[in-house]
Every structure is written in structure tokens, then in C-alpha cells.
PDB file of N, CA and C in Angstrom:
ATOM      1  N   UNK I 942      56.417   1.213  11.405  1.00 85.00           N
ATOM      2  CA  UNK I 942      54.737   0.761  11.703  1.00 85.00           C
ATOM      3  C   UNK I 942      54.461   0.724  12.965  1.00 85.00           C
ATOM      4  N   UNK I 943      53.751   0.909  13.941  1.00 87.00           N
ATOM      5  CA  UNK I 943      53.306   0.447  15.212  1.00 87.00           C
ATOM      6  C   UNK I 943      52.127  -0.372  15.307  1.00 87.00           C
ATOM      7  N   UNK I 944      52.667  -1.389  16.074  1.00 89.00           N
ATOM      8  CA  UNK I 944      51.545  -2.714  16.571  1.00 89.00           C
ATOM      9  C   UNK I 944      50.872  -2.520  17.854  1.00 89.00           C
ATOM     10  N   UNK I 945      49.776  -3.242  17.817  1.00 89.00           N
ATOM     11  CA  UNK I 945      48.904  -2.546  18.882  1.00 89.00           C
ATOM     12  C   UNK I 945      48.257  -3.945  19.717  1.00 89.00           C
ATOM     13  N   UNK I 946      48.804  -4.312  20.421  1.00 90.00           N
ATOM     14  CA  UNK I 946      48.001  -5.276  21.791  1.00 90.00           C
ATOM     15  C   UNK I 946      46.868  -5.144  22.431  1.00 90.00           C
ATOM     16  N   UNK I 947      45.756  -5.648  22.302  1.00 89.00           N
ATOM     17  CA  UNK I 947      44.410  -5.262  22.828  1.00 89.00           C
ATOM     18  C   UNK I 947      44.240  -6.458  24.212  1.00 89.00           C
ATOM     19  N   UNK I 948      44.139  -5.817  25.006  1.00 89.00           N
ATOM     20  CA  UNK I 948      43.742  -6.922  26.186  1.00 89.00           C
ATOM     21  C   UNK I 948      42.532  -6.562  26.851  1.00 89.00           C
ATOM     22  N   UNK I 949      41.441  -7.513  26.804  1.00 86.00           N
ATOM     23  CA  UNK I 949      40.316  -7.374  27.433  1.00 86.00           C
ATOM     24  C   UNK I 949      40.504  -8.070  28.710  1.00 86.00           C
ATOM     25  N   UNK I 950      39.892  -7.247  29.678  1.00 85.00           N
ATOM     26  CA  UNK I 950      39.862  -7.338  31.017  1.00 85.00           C
ATOM     27  C   UNK I 950      39.145  -7.494  32.234  1.00 85.00           C
ATOM     28  N   UNK I 951      38.880  -7.809  33.297  1.00 80.00           N
ATOM     29  CA  UNK I 951      38.022  -7.516  34.534  1.00 80.00           C
ATOM     30  C   UNK I 951      39.026  -6.996  35.545  1.00 80.00           C
ATOM     31  N   UNK I 952      40.428  -7.249  35.065  1.00 80.00           N
ATOM     32  CA  UNK I 952      41.325  -6.490  36.123  1.00 80.00           C
ATOM     33  C   UNK I 952      41.987  -7.939  37.014  1.00 80.00           C
ATOM     34  N   UNK I 953      42.155  -8.683  36.448  1.00 80.00           N
ATOM     35  CA  UNK I 953      42.771  -9.979  36.834  1.00 80.00           C
ATOM     36  C   UNK I 953      44.342  -9.618  37.420  1.00 80.00           C
ATOM     37  N   UNK I 954      44.780 -10.316  38.256  1.00 79.00           N
ATOM     38  CA  UNK I 954      46.523 -10.189  39.272  1.00 79.00           C
ATOM     39  C   UNK I 954      47.251 -10.415  37.805  1.00 79.00           C
ATOM     40  N   UNK I 955      46.957 -11.125  36.910  1.00 87.00           N
ATOM     41  CA  UNK I 955      47.607 -11.200  35.645  1.00 87.00           C
ATOM     42  C   UNK I 955      47.707 -10.100  34.745  1.00 87.00           C
ATOM     43  N   UNK I 956      46.886  -9.199  35.060  1.00 89.00           N
ATOM     44  CA  UNK I 956      46.777  -8.140  33.979  1.00 89.00           C
ATOM     45  C   UNK I 956      48.168  -7.439  33.879  1.00 89.00           C
ATOM     46  N   UNK I 957      48.605  -7.022  35.193  1.00 90.00           N
ATOM     47  CA  UNK I 957      50.257  -6.226  34.967  1.00 90.00           C
ATOM     48  C   UNK I 957      51.207  -7.189  34.397  1.00 90.00           C
ATOM     49  N   UNK I 958      51.461  -8.354  34.354  1.00 90.00           N
ATOM     50  CA  UNK I 958      52.312  -9.455  33.649  1.00 90.00           C
ATOM     51  C   UNK I 958      52.176  -9.126  31.987  1.00 90.00           C
ATOM     52  N   UNK I 959      50.679  -9.124  31.992  1.00 90.00           N
ATOM     53  CA  UNK I 959      50.000  -8.940  30.335  1.00 90.00           C
ATOM     54  C   UNK I 959      50.671  -7.832  29.943  1.00 90.00           C
ATOM     55  N   UNK I 960      50.662  -6.742  30.479  1.00 92.00           N
ATOM     56  CA  UNK I 960      51.020  -5.324  30.297  1.00 92.00           C
ATOM     57  C   UNK I 960      52.701  -5.420  30.179  1.00 92.00           C
ATOM     58  N   UNK I 961      53.346  -5.627  31.030  1.00 92.00           N
ATOM     59  CA  UNK I 961      54.883  -5.894  31.000  1.00 92.00           C
ATOM     60  C   UNK I 961      55.218  -6.917  29.860  1.00 92.00           C
ATOM     61  N   UNK I 962      54.357  -7.711  29.386  1.00 90.00           N
ATOM     62  CA  UNK I 962      55.042  -8.672  28.240  1.00 90.00           C
ATOM     63  C   UNK I 962      54.926  -7.791  27.058  1.00 90.00           C
ATOM     64  N   UNK I 963      53.773  -7.132  26.735  1.00 90.00           N
ATOM     65  CA  UNK I 963      53.785  -6.456  25.651  1.00 90.00           C
ATOM     66  C   UNK I 963      54.867  -5.386  25.671  1.00 90.00           C
ATOM     67  N   UNK I 964      55.133  -4.654  26.680  1.00 91.00           N
ATOM     68  CA  UNK I 964      56.058  -3.523  26.556  1.00 91.00           C
ATOM     69  C   UNK I 964      57.416  -3.810  26.424  1.00 91.00           C
ATOM     70  N   UNK I 965      57.644  -5.134  26.611  1.00 92.00           N
ATOM     71  CA  UNK I 965      59.165  -5.542  26.824  1.00 92.00           C
ATOM     72  C   UNK I 965      59.542  -6.690  25.626  1.00 92.00           C
ATOM     73  N   UNK I 966      58.568  -6.422  24.523  1.00 89.00           N
ATOM     74  CA  UNK I 966      58.760  -7.069  23.018  1.00 89.00           C
ATOM     75  C   UNK I 966      59.980  -6.603  22.423  1.00 89.00           C
ATOM     76  N   UNK I 967      60.721  -7.200  21.441  1.00 91.00           N
ATOM     77  CA  UNK I 967      61.421  -6.630  21.028  1.00 91.00           C
ATOM     78  C   UNK I 967      61.092  -5.421  20.189  1.00 91.00           C
ATOM     79  N   UNK I 968      60.235  -5.578  19.397  1.00 88.00           N
ATOM     80  CA  UNK I 968      59.841  -5.075  18.124  1.00 88.00           C
ATOM     81  C   UNK I 968      59.136  -3.589  19.359  1.00 88.00           C
ATOM     82  N   UNK I 969      59.775  -2.533  19.158  1.00 86.00           N
ATOM     83  CA  UNK I 969      60.118  -1.544  20.342  1.00 86.00           C
ATOM     84  C   UNK I 969      58.537  -0.473  19.905  1.00 86.00           C
ATOM     85  N   UNK I 970      57.940  -0.352  18.672  1.00 91.00           N
ATOM     86  CA  UNK I 970      56.918   0.347  18.467  1.00 91.00           C
ATOM     87  C   UNK I 970      55.757  -0.565  18.676  1.00 91.00           C
ATOM     88  N   UNK I 971      55.241  -0.913  19.737  1.00 90.00           N
ATOM     89  CA  UNK I 971      54.526  -1.431  20.292  1.00 90.00           C
ATOM     90  C   UNK I 971      53.419  -0.738  21.476  1.00 90.00           C
ATOM     91  N   UNK I 972      51.961  -0.618  21.404  1.00 90.00           N
ATOM     92  CA  UNK I 972      50.839  -0.076  22.232  1.00 90.00           C
ATOM     93  C   UNK I 972      50.614  -1.011  22.710  1.00 90.00           C
ATOM     94  N   UNK I 973      49.282  -0.863  23.806  1.00 91.00           N
ATOM     95  CA  UNK I 973      48.899  -1.537  24.530  1.00 91.00           C
ATOM     96  C   UNK I 973      47.359  -0.852  24.850  1.00 91.00           C
ATOM     97  N   UNK I 974      46.378  -1.454  24.510  1.00 90.00           N
ATOM     98  CA  UNK I 974      45.190  -0.987  24.740  1.00 90.00           C
ATOM     99  C   UNK I 974      44.287  -2.163  25.392  1.00 90.00           C
ATOM    100  N   UNK I 975      44.079  -1.854  26.742  1.00 90.00           N
ATOM    101  CA  UNK I 975      43.297  -2.363  27.514  1.00 90.00           C
ATOM    102  C   UNK I 975      41.914  -1.993  27.507  1.00 90.00           C
ATOM    103  N   UNK I 976      41.066  -3.061  27.825  1.00 88.00           N
ATOM    104  CA  UNK I 976      39.735  -2.750  27.354  1.00 88.00           C
ATOM    105  C   UNK I 976      38.809  -3.472  28.930  1.00 88.00           C
ATOM    106  N   UNK I 977      38.609  -2.530  29.497  1.00 85.00           N
ATOM    107  CA  UNK I 977      37.979  -3.121  31.087  1.00 85.00           C
ATOM    108  C   UNK I 977      36.556  -3.314  30.679  1.00 85.00           C
ATOM    109  N   UNK I 978      36.155  -4.981  31.102  1.00 80.00           N
ATOM    110  CA  UNK I 978      34.854  -4.819  31.211  1.00 80.00           C
ATOM    111  C   UNK I 978      34.059  -4.638  32.077  1.00 80.00           C
ATOM    112  N   UNK I 979      33.377  -3.309  31.828  1.00 78.00           N
ATOM    113  CA  UNK I 979      32.358  -2.911  33.074  1.00 78.00           C
ATOM    114  C   UNK I 979      32.965  -2.588  34.346  1.00 78.00           C
ATOM    115  N   UNK I 980      31.557  -1.485  34.552  1.00 77.00           N
ATOM    116  CA  UNK I 980      32.192  -0.441  35.501  1.00 77.00           C
ATOM    117  C   UNK I 980      32.841  -1.339  37.197  1.00 77.00           C
ATOM    118  N   UNK I 981      32.216  -2.763  37.552  1.00 81.00           N
ATOM    119  CA  UNK I 981      32.402  -3.142  38.710  1.00 81.00           C
ATOM    120  C   UNK I 981      34.047  -3.336  38.498  1.00 81.00           C
ATOM    121  N   UNK I 982      34.685  -3.313  37.423  1.00 81.00           N
ATOM    122  CA  UNK I 982      36.051  -3.651  37.763  1.00 81.00           C
ATOM    123  C   UNK I 982      36.969  -2.344  37.484  1.00 81.00           C
ATOM    124  N   UNK I 983      36.369  -1.175  37.380  1.00 86.00           N
ATOM    125  CA  UNK I 983      36.983   0.000  37.231  1.00 86.00           C
ATOM    126  C   UNK I 983      38.281   0.334  38.282  1.00 86.00           C
ATOM    127  N   UNK I 984      37.489  -0.296  39.967  1.00 89.00           N
ATOM    128  CA  UNK I 984      39.145   0.211  40.337  1.00 89.00           C
ATOM    129  C   UNK I 984      39.962  -0.933  40.713  1.00 89.00           C
ATOM    130  N   UNK I 985      39.943  -2.028  40.194  1.00 89.00           N
ATOM    131  CA  UNK I 985      40.986  -3.221  40.036  1.00 89.00           C
ATOM    132  C   UNK I 985      41.752  -2.407  38.768  1.00 89.00           C
ATOM    133  N   UNK I 986      41.218  -2.136  37.969  1.00 89.00           N
ATOM    134  CA  UNK I 986      42.103  -2.067  36.672  1.00 89.00           C
ATOM    135  C   UNK I 986      42.732  -0.636  36.819  1.00 89.00           C
ATOM    136  N   UNK I 987      41.893   0.382  37.405  1.00 92.00           N
ATOM    137  CA  UNK I 987      42.788   1.501  37.651  1.00 92.00           C
ATOM    138  C   UNK I 987      44.005   1.364  38.701  1.00 92.00           C
ATOM    139  N   UNK I 988      43.635   0.369  39.536  1.00 92.00           N
ATOM    140  CA  UNK I 988      44.947   0.003  40.462  1.00 92.00           C
ATOM    141  C   UNK I 988      46.090  -0.719  39.824  1.00 92.00           C
ATOM    142  N   UNK I 989      45.738  -1.385  38.681  1.00 91.00           N
ATOM    143  CA  UNK I 989      46.650  -2.131  38.032  1.00 91.00           C
ATOM    144  C   UNK I 989      47.666  -1.000  37.113  1.00 91.00           C
ATOM    145  N   UNK I 990      46.617  -0.416  36.492  1.00 92.00           N
ATOM    146  CA  UNK I 990      47.356   0.494  35.440  1.00 92.00           C
ATOM    147  C   UNK I 990      47.731   2.079  35.734  1.00 92.00           C
ATOM    148  N   UNK I 991      47.644   1.975  37.162  1.00 94.00           N
ATOM    149  CA  UNK I 991      48.053   3.616  37.564  1.00 94.00           C
ATOM    150  C   UNK I 991      49.403   3.700  37.267  1.00 94.00           C
ATOM    151  N   UNK I 992      50.420   2.721  37.550  1.00 92.00           N
ATOM    152  CA  UNK I 992      51.596   3.082  37.628  1.00 92.00           C
ATOM    153  C   UNK I 992      52.331   3.221  36.126  1.00 92.00           C
ATOM    154  N   UNK I 993      51.455   2.886  35.289  1.00 93.00           N
ATOM    155  CA  UNK I 993      51.313   3.489  33.312  1.00 93.00           C
ATOM    156  C   UNK I 993      50.867   4.328  32.684  1.00 93.00           C
ATOM    157  N   UNK I 994      50.392   5.282  33.822  1.00 91.00           N
ATOM    158  CA  UNK I 994      49.538   6.711  33.609  1.00 91.00           C
ATOM    159  C   UNK I 994      50.366   7.522  32.901  1.00 91.00           C
ATOM    160  N   UNK I 995      52.289   7.568  32.868  1.00 92.00           N
ATOM    161  CA  UNK I 995      52.730   8.516  31.965  1.00 92.00           C
ATOM    162  C   UNK I 995      53.189   7.813  30.752  1.00 92.00           C
ATOM    163  N   UNK I 996      53.124   6.635  30.494  1.00 94.00           N
ATOM    164  CA  UNK I 996      53.348   6.097  29.624  1.00 94.00           C
ATOM    165  C   UNK I 996      52.028   5.974  28.132  1.00 94.00           C
ATOM    166  N   UNK I 997      52.720   6.838  27.125  1.00 92.00           N
ATOM    167  CA  UNK I 997      51.892   6.805  26.270  1.00 92.00           C
ATOM    168  C   UNK I 997      51.734   5.559  25.342  1.00 92.00           C
ATOM    169  N   UNK I 998      52.389   4.669  25.641  1.00 92.00           N
ATOM    170  CA  UNK I 998      51.935   3.335  24.937  1.00 92.00           C
ATOM    171  C   UNK I 998      50.707   2.550  25.237  1.00 92.00           C
ATOM    172  N   UNK I 999      50.294   2.698  26.344  1.00 93.00           N
ATOM    173  CA  UNK I 999      49.019   2.442  27.405  1.00 93.00           C
ATOM    174  C   UNK I 999      47.944   3.468  27.334  1.00 93.00           C
ATOM    175  N   UNK I1000      46.952   2.299  26.527  1.00 92.00           N
ATOM    176  CA  UNK I1000      45.676   3.394  26.807  1.00 92.00           C
ATOM    177  C   UNK I1000      44.825   2.351  27.136  1.00 92.00           C
ATOM    178  N   UNK I1001      43.795   2.990  28.109  1.00 92.00           N
ATOM    179  CA  UNK I1001      42.602   2.023  28.680  1.00 92.00           C
ATOM    180  C   UNK I1001      41.346   2.529  28.400  1.00 92.00           C
ATOM    181  N   UNK I1002      40.547   1.712  27.803  1.00 88.00           N
ATOM    182  CA  UNK I1002      39.331   1.965  27.664  1.00 88.00           C
ATOM    183  C   UNK I1002      38.170   1.569  29.064  1.00 88.00           C
ATOM    184  N   UNK I1003      37.002   1.912  29.345  1.00 87.00           N
ATOM    185  CA  UNK I1003      36.389   1.626  30.573  1.00 87.00           C
ATOM    186  C   UNK I1003      34.758   1.289  29.938  1.00 87.00           C
ATOM    187  N   UNK I1004      34.625   0.129  29.704  1.00 82.00           N
ATOM    188  CA  UNK I1004      33.018   0.018  28.650  1.00 82.00           C
ATOM    189  C   UNK I1004      32.370   0.601  30.213  1.00 82.00           C
ATOM    190  N   UNK I1005      31.084   0.731  29.717  1.00 79.00           N
ATOM    191  CA  UNK I1005      29.998   1.024  31.056  1.00 79.00           C
ATOM    192  C   UNK I1005      29.302   0.037  31.705  1.00 79.00           C
ATOM    193  N   UNK I1006      29.310  -1.305  30.765  1.00 73.00           N
ATOM    194  CA  UNK I1006      28.683  -2.731  31.692  1.00 73.00           C
ATOM    195  C   UNK I1006      29.401  -3.789  31.467  1.00 73.00           C
ATOM    196  N   UNK I1007      29.362  -4.646  31.900  1.00 70.00           N
ATOM    197  CA  UNK I1007      30.164  -5.723  32.084  1.00 70.00           C
ATOM    198  C   UNK I1007      29.217  -6.574  30.731  1.00 70.00           C
ATOM    199  N   UNK I1008      30.073  -6.771  29.543  1.00 68.00           N
ATOM    200  CA  UNK I1008      29.202  -7.406  28.285  1.00 68.00           C
ATOM    201  C   UNK I1008      29.407  -9.090  28.561  1.00 68.00           C
ATOM    202  N   UNK I1009      30.346  -9.421  29.494  1.00 66.00           N
ATOM    203  CA  UNK I1009      30.613 -10.834  29.554  1.00 66.00           C
ATOM    204  C   UNK I1009      31.297 -11.549  28.620  1.00 66.00           C
ATOM    205  N   UNK I1010      31.619 -11.277  27.559  1.00 61.00           N
ATOM    206  CA  UNK I1010      32.210 -11.553  26.578  1.00 61.00           C
ATOM    207  C   UNK I1010      33.253 -11.308  26.186  1.00 61.00           C
ATOM    208  N   UNK I1011      34.484 -11.828  25.914  1.00 66.00           N
ATOM    209  CA  UNK I1011      35.772 -11.223  25.643  1.00 66.00           C
ATOM    210  C   UNK I1011      36.043 -10.800  24.027  1.00 66.00           C
ATOM    211  N   UNK I1012      35.112 -11.603  23.089  1.00 69.00           N
ATOM    212  CA  UNK I1012      34.968 -10.991  21.819  1.00 69.00           C
ATOM    213  C   UNK I1012      34.328  -9.531  21.750  1.00 69.00           C
ATOM    214  N   UNK I1013      33.594  -9.219  22.283  1.00 73.00           N
ATOM    215  CA  UNK I1013      32.856  -7.927  22.557  1.00 73.00           C
ATOM    216  C   UNK I1013      33.678  -7.085  23.218  1.00 73.00           C
ATOM    217  N   UNK I1014      34.397  -7.119  24.232  1.00 74.00           N
ATOM    218  CA  UNK I1014      35.485  -6.542  25.073  1.00 74.00           C
ATOM    219  C   UNK I1014      36.202  -6.393  23.941  1.00 74.00           C
ATOM    220  N   UNK I1015      36.805  -7.328  23.363  1.00 75.00           N
ATOM    221  CA  UNK I1015      37.961  -7.029  22.352  1.00 75.00           C
ATOM    222  C   UNK I1015      37.500  -6.312  21.163  1.00 75.00           C
ATOM    223  N   UNK I1016      36.458  -6.400  20.538  1.00 77.00           N
ATOM    224  CA  UNK I1016      35.797  -5.587  19.383  1.00 77.00           C
ATOM    225  C   UNK I1016      35.566  -4.220  19.970  1.00 77.00           C
ATOM    226  N   UNK I1017      35.316  -3.738  20.776  1.00 77.00           N
ATOM    227  CA  UNK I1017      35.666  -2.228  21.440  1.00 77.00           C
ATOM    228  C   UNK I1017      36.706  -1.714  21.242  1.00 77.00           C
ATOM    229  N   UNK I1018      37.687  -2.714  21.222  1.00 77.00           N
ATOM    230  CA  UNK I1018      39.314  -2.272  21.508  1.00 77.00           C
ATOM    231  C   UNK I1018      39.734  -1.885  19.856  1.00 77.00           C
ATOM    232  N   UNK I1019      39.009  -2.519  18.985  1.00 80.00           N
ATOM    233  CA  UNK I1019      39.285  -3.123  17.372  1.00 80.00           C
ATOM    234  C   UNK I1019      38.999  -1.198  17.106  1.00 80.00           C
ATOM    235  N   UNK I1020      38.286  -0.856  17.548  1.00 76.00           N
ATOM    236  CA  UNK I1020      37.007   0.563  16.937  1.00 76.00           C
ATOM    237  C   UNK I1020      38.575   1.699  17.522  1.00 76.00           C
ATOM    238  N   UNK I1021      39.589   1.572  18.003  1.00 76.00           N
ATOM    239  CA  UNK I1021      40.174   2.148  18.936  1.00 76.00           C
ATOM    240  C   UNK I1021      41.716   2.804  18.198  1.00 76.00           C
ATOM    241  N   UNK I1022      42.097   1.255  17.919  1.00 79.00           N
ATOM    242  CA  UNK I1022      43.726   1.367  17.330  1.00 79.00           C
ATOM    243  C   UNK I1022      43.453   1.945  15.776  1.00 79.00           C
ATOM    244  N   UNK I1023      44.791   2.467  16.167  1.00 80.00           N
ATOM    245  CA  UNK I1023      45.480   3.206  14.732  1.00 80.00           C
ATOM    246  C   UNK I1023      47.212   2.531  14.304  1.00 80.00           C
ATOM    247  N   UNK I1024      46.911   1.563  14.470  1.00 82.00           N
ATOM    248  CA  UNK I1024      48.538   1.166  14.194  1.00 82.00           C
ATOM    249  C   UNK I1024      48.230  -0.021  12.830  1.00 82.00           C
ATOM    250  N   UNK I1025      49.266  -0.448  12.030  1.00 80.00           N
ATOM    251  CA  UNK I1025      49.291  -1.140  11.164  1.00 80.00           C
ATOM    252  C   UNK I1025      49.046  -2.678  11.316  1.00 80.00           C
ATOM    253  N   UNK I1026      49.682  -3.078  12.462  1.00 81.00           N
ATOM    254  CA  UNK I1026      49.375  -4.349  13.422  1.00 81.00           C
ATOM    255  C   UNK I1026      48.462  -4.483  14.249  1.00 81.00           C
ATOM    256  N   UNK I1027      47.952  -6.018  14.499  1.00 78.00           N
ATOM    257  CA  UNK I1027      47.322  -6.121  16.044  1.00 78.00           C
ATOM    258  C   UNK I1027      47.293  -7.474  16.391  1.00 78.00           C
ATOM    259  N   UNK I1028      47.791  -7.672  17.663  1.00 78.00           N
ATOM    260  CA  UNK I1028      47.634  -8.735  18.254  1.00 78.00           C
ATOM    261  C   UNK I1028      46.613  -8.665  19.273  1.00 78.00           C
ATOM    262  N   UNK I1029      46.071 -10.038  19.858  1.00 74.00           N
ATOM    263  CA  UNK I1029      45.363 -10.150  21.189  1.00 74.00           C
ATOM    264  C   UNK I1029      45.799 -10.764  22.195  1.00 74.00           C
ATOM    265  N   UNK I1030      45.612 -10.430  23.059  1.00 74.00           N
ATOM    266  CA  UNK I1030      46.238 -11.044  24.215  1.00 74.00           C
ATOM    267  C   UNK I1030      45.141 -11.078  25.669  1.00 74.00           C
ATOM    268  N   UNK I1031      45.170 -12.132  25.937  1.00 64.00           N
ATOM    269  CA  UNK I1031      44.036 -12.506  26.990  1.00 64.00           C
ATOM    270  C   UNK I1031      44.593 -12.618  28.705  1.00 64.00           C
ATOM    271  N   UNK I1032      43.770 -11.850  29.302  1.00 58.00           N
ATOM    272  CA  UNK I1032      44.130 -12.400  30.663  1.00 58.00           C
ATOM    273  C   UNK I1032      42.642 -13.143  31.602  1.00 58.00           C
ATOM    274  N   UNK I1033      42.875 -14.010  32.207  1.00 50.00           N
ATOM    275  CA  UNK I1033      42.168 -14.738  32.928  1.00 50.00           C
ATOM    276  C   UNK I1033      41.127 -13.655  33.350  1.00 50.00           C
ATOM    277  N   UNK I1034      39.959 -14.401  33.627  1.00 49.00           N
ATOM    278  CA  UNK I1034      38.577 -13.515  33.844  1.00 49.00           C
ATOM    279  C   UNK I1034      38.286 -13.282  35.184  1.00 49.00           C
ATOM    280  N   UNK I1035      39.089 -14.307  36.074  1.00 44.00           N
ATOM    281  CA  UNK I1035      38.465 -14.004  37.578  1.00 44.00           C
ATOM    282  C   UNK I1035      39.897 -13.174  38.134  1.00 44.00           C
ATOM    283  N   UNK I1036      39.572 -12.436  39.481  1.00 41.00           N
ATOM    284  CA  UNK I1036      40.529 -11.928  40.159  1.00 41.00           C
ATOM    285  C   UNK I1036      41.401 -13.010  41.039  1.00 41.00           C
TER     286      UNK I1036
END
């Protein structure tokens, strides 16, 4: 059974570290679902996640506007997961 980690983000520098942390877990059937909180951050998130484009464990959701609340961005991720386990990882909200 797989596990999904949801990472709401605005594209902070720590996003790369958070993704690597998920991918380096000893439980190998792990997915990472990144929720970009608003179009103002699309460029930052695309730059950071571009090296993972071929990795099927990584999915990115781009919210159309900044909801400004981690809980709301996290909730958007909940609708997208298809695994038996769920975890939350947060990156700092500033770049």
C-alpha cells in the first residue's frame, strides 16, 4: 500500500529539501503531492520541481489563486490522493 505526502508551498527554497526527504524515506512506495498556492508562485515551483518531471512519484497541483492558508492548500491535495496512507509536510511560506 502506498503513502502520499502532501506539501503545500509557495515555492520556498526549502521545497527541494522537502521533496528529497519524501523520496529518501525507507518506505519506498511513497508519493509526493505538491500544492502550489497561487499563480504568483508558479515560476518558483516549476523551477524547483523541473528536475523531477520524469519521476511518477511526484505530482504538482497549481491553485489558480493564492488561498493564503496552508490548510486550504492541503485540503486541495486531499482530493487528489489515491493511497492508503497520508502525511503532511510543510515548507516555510516565504522564499
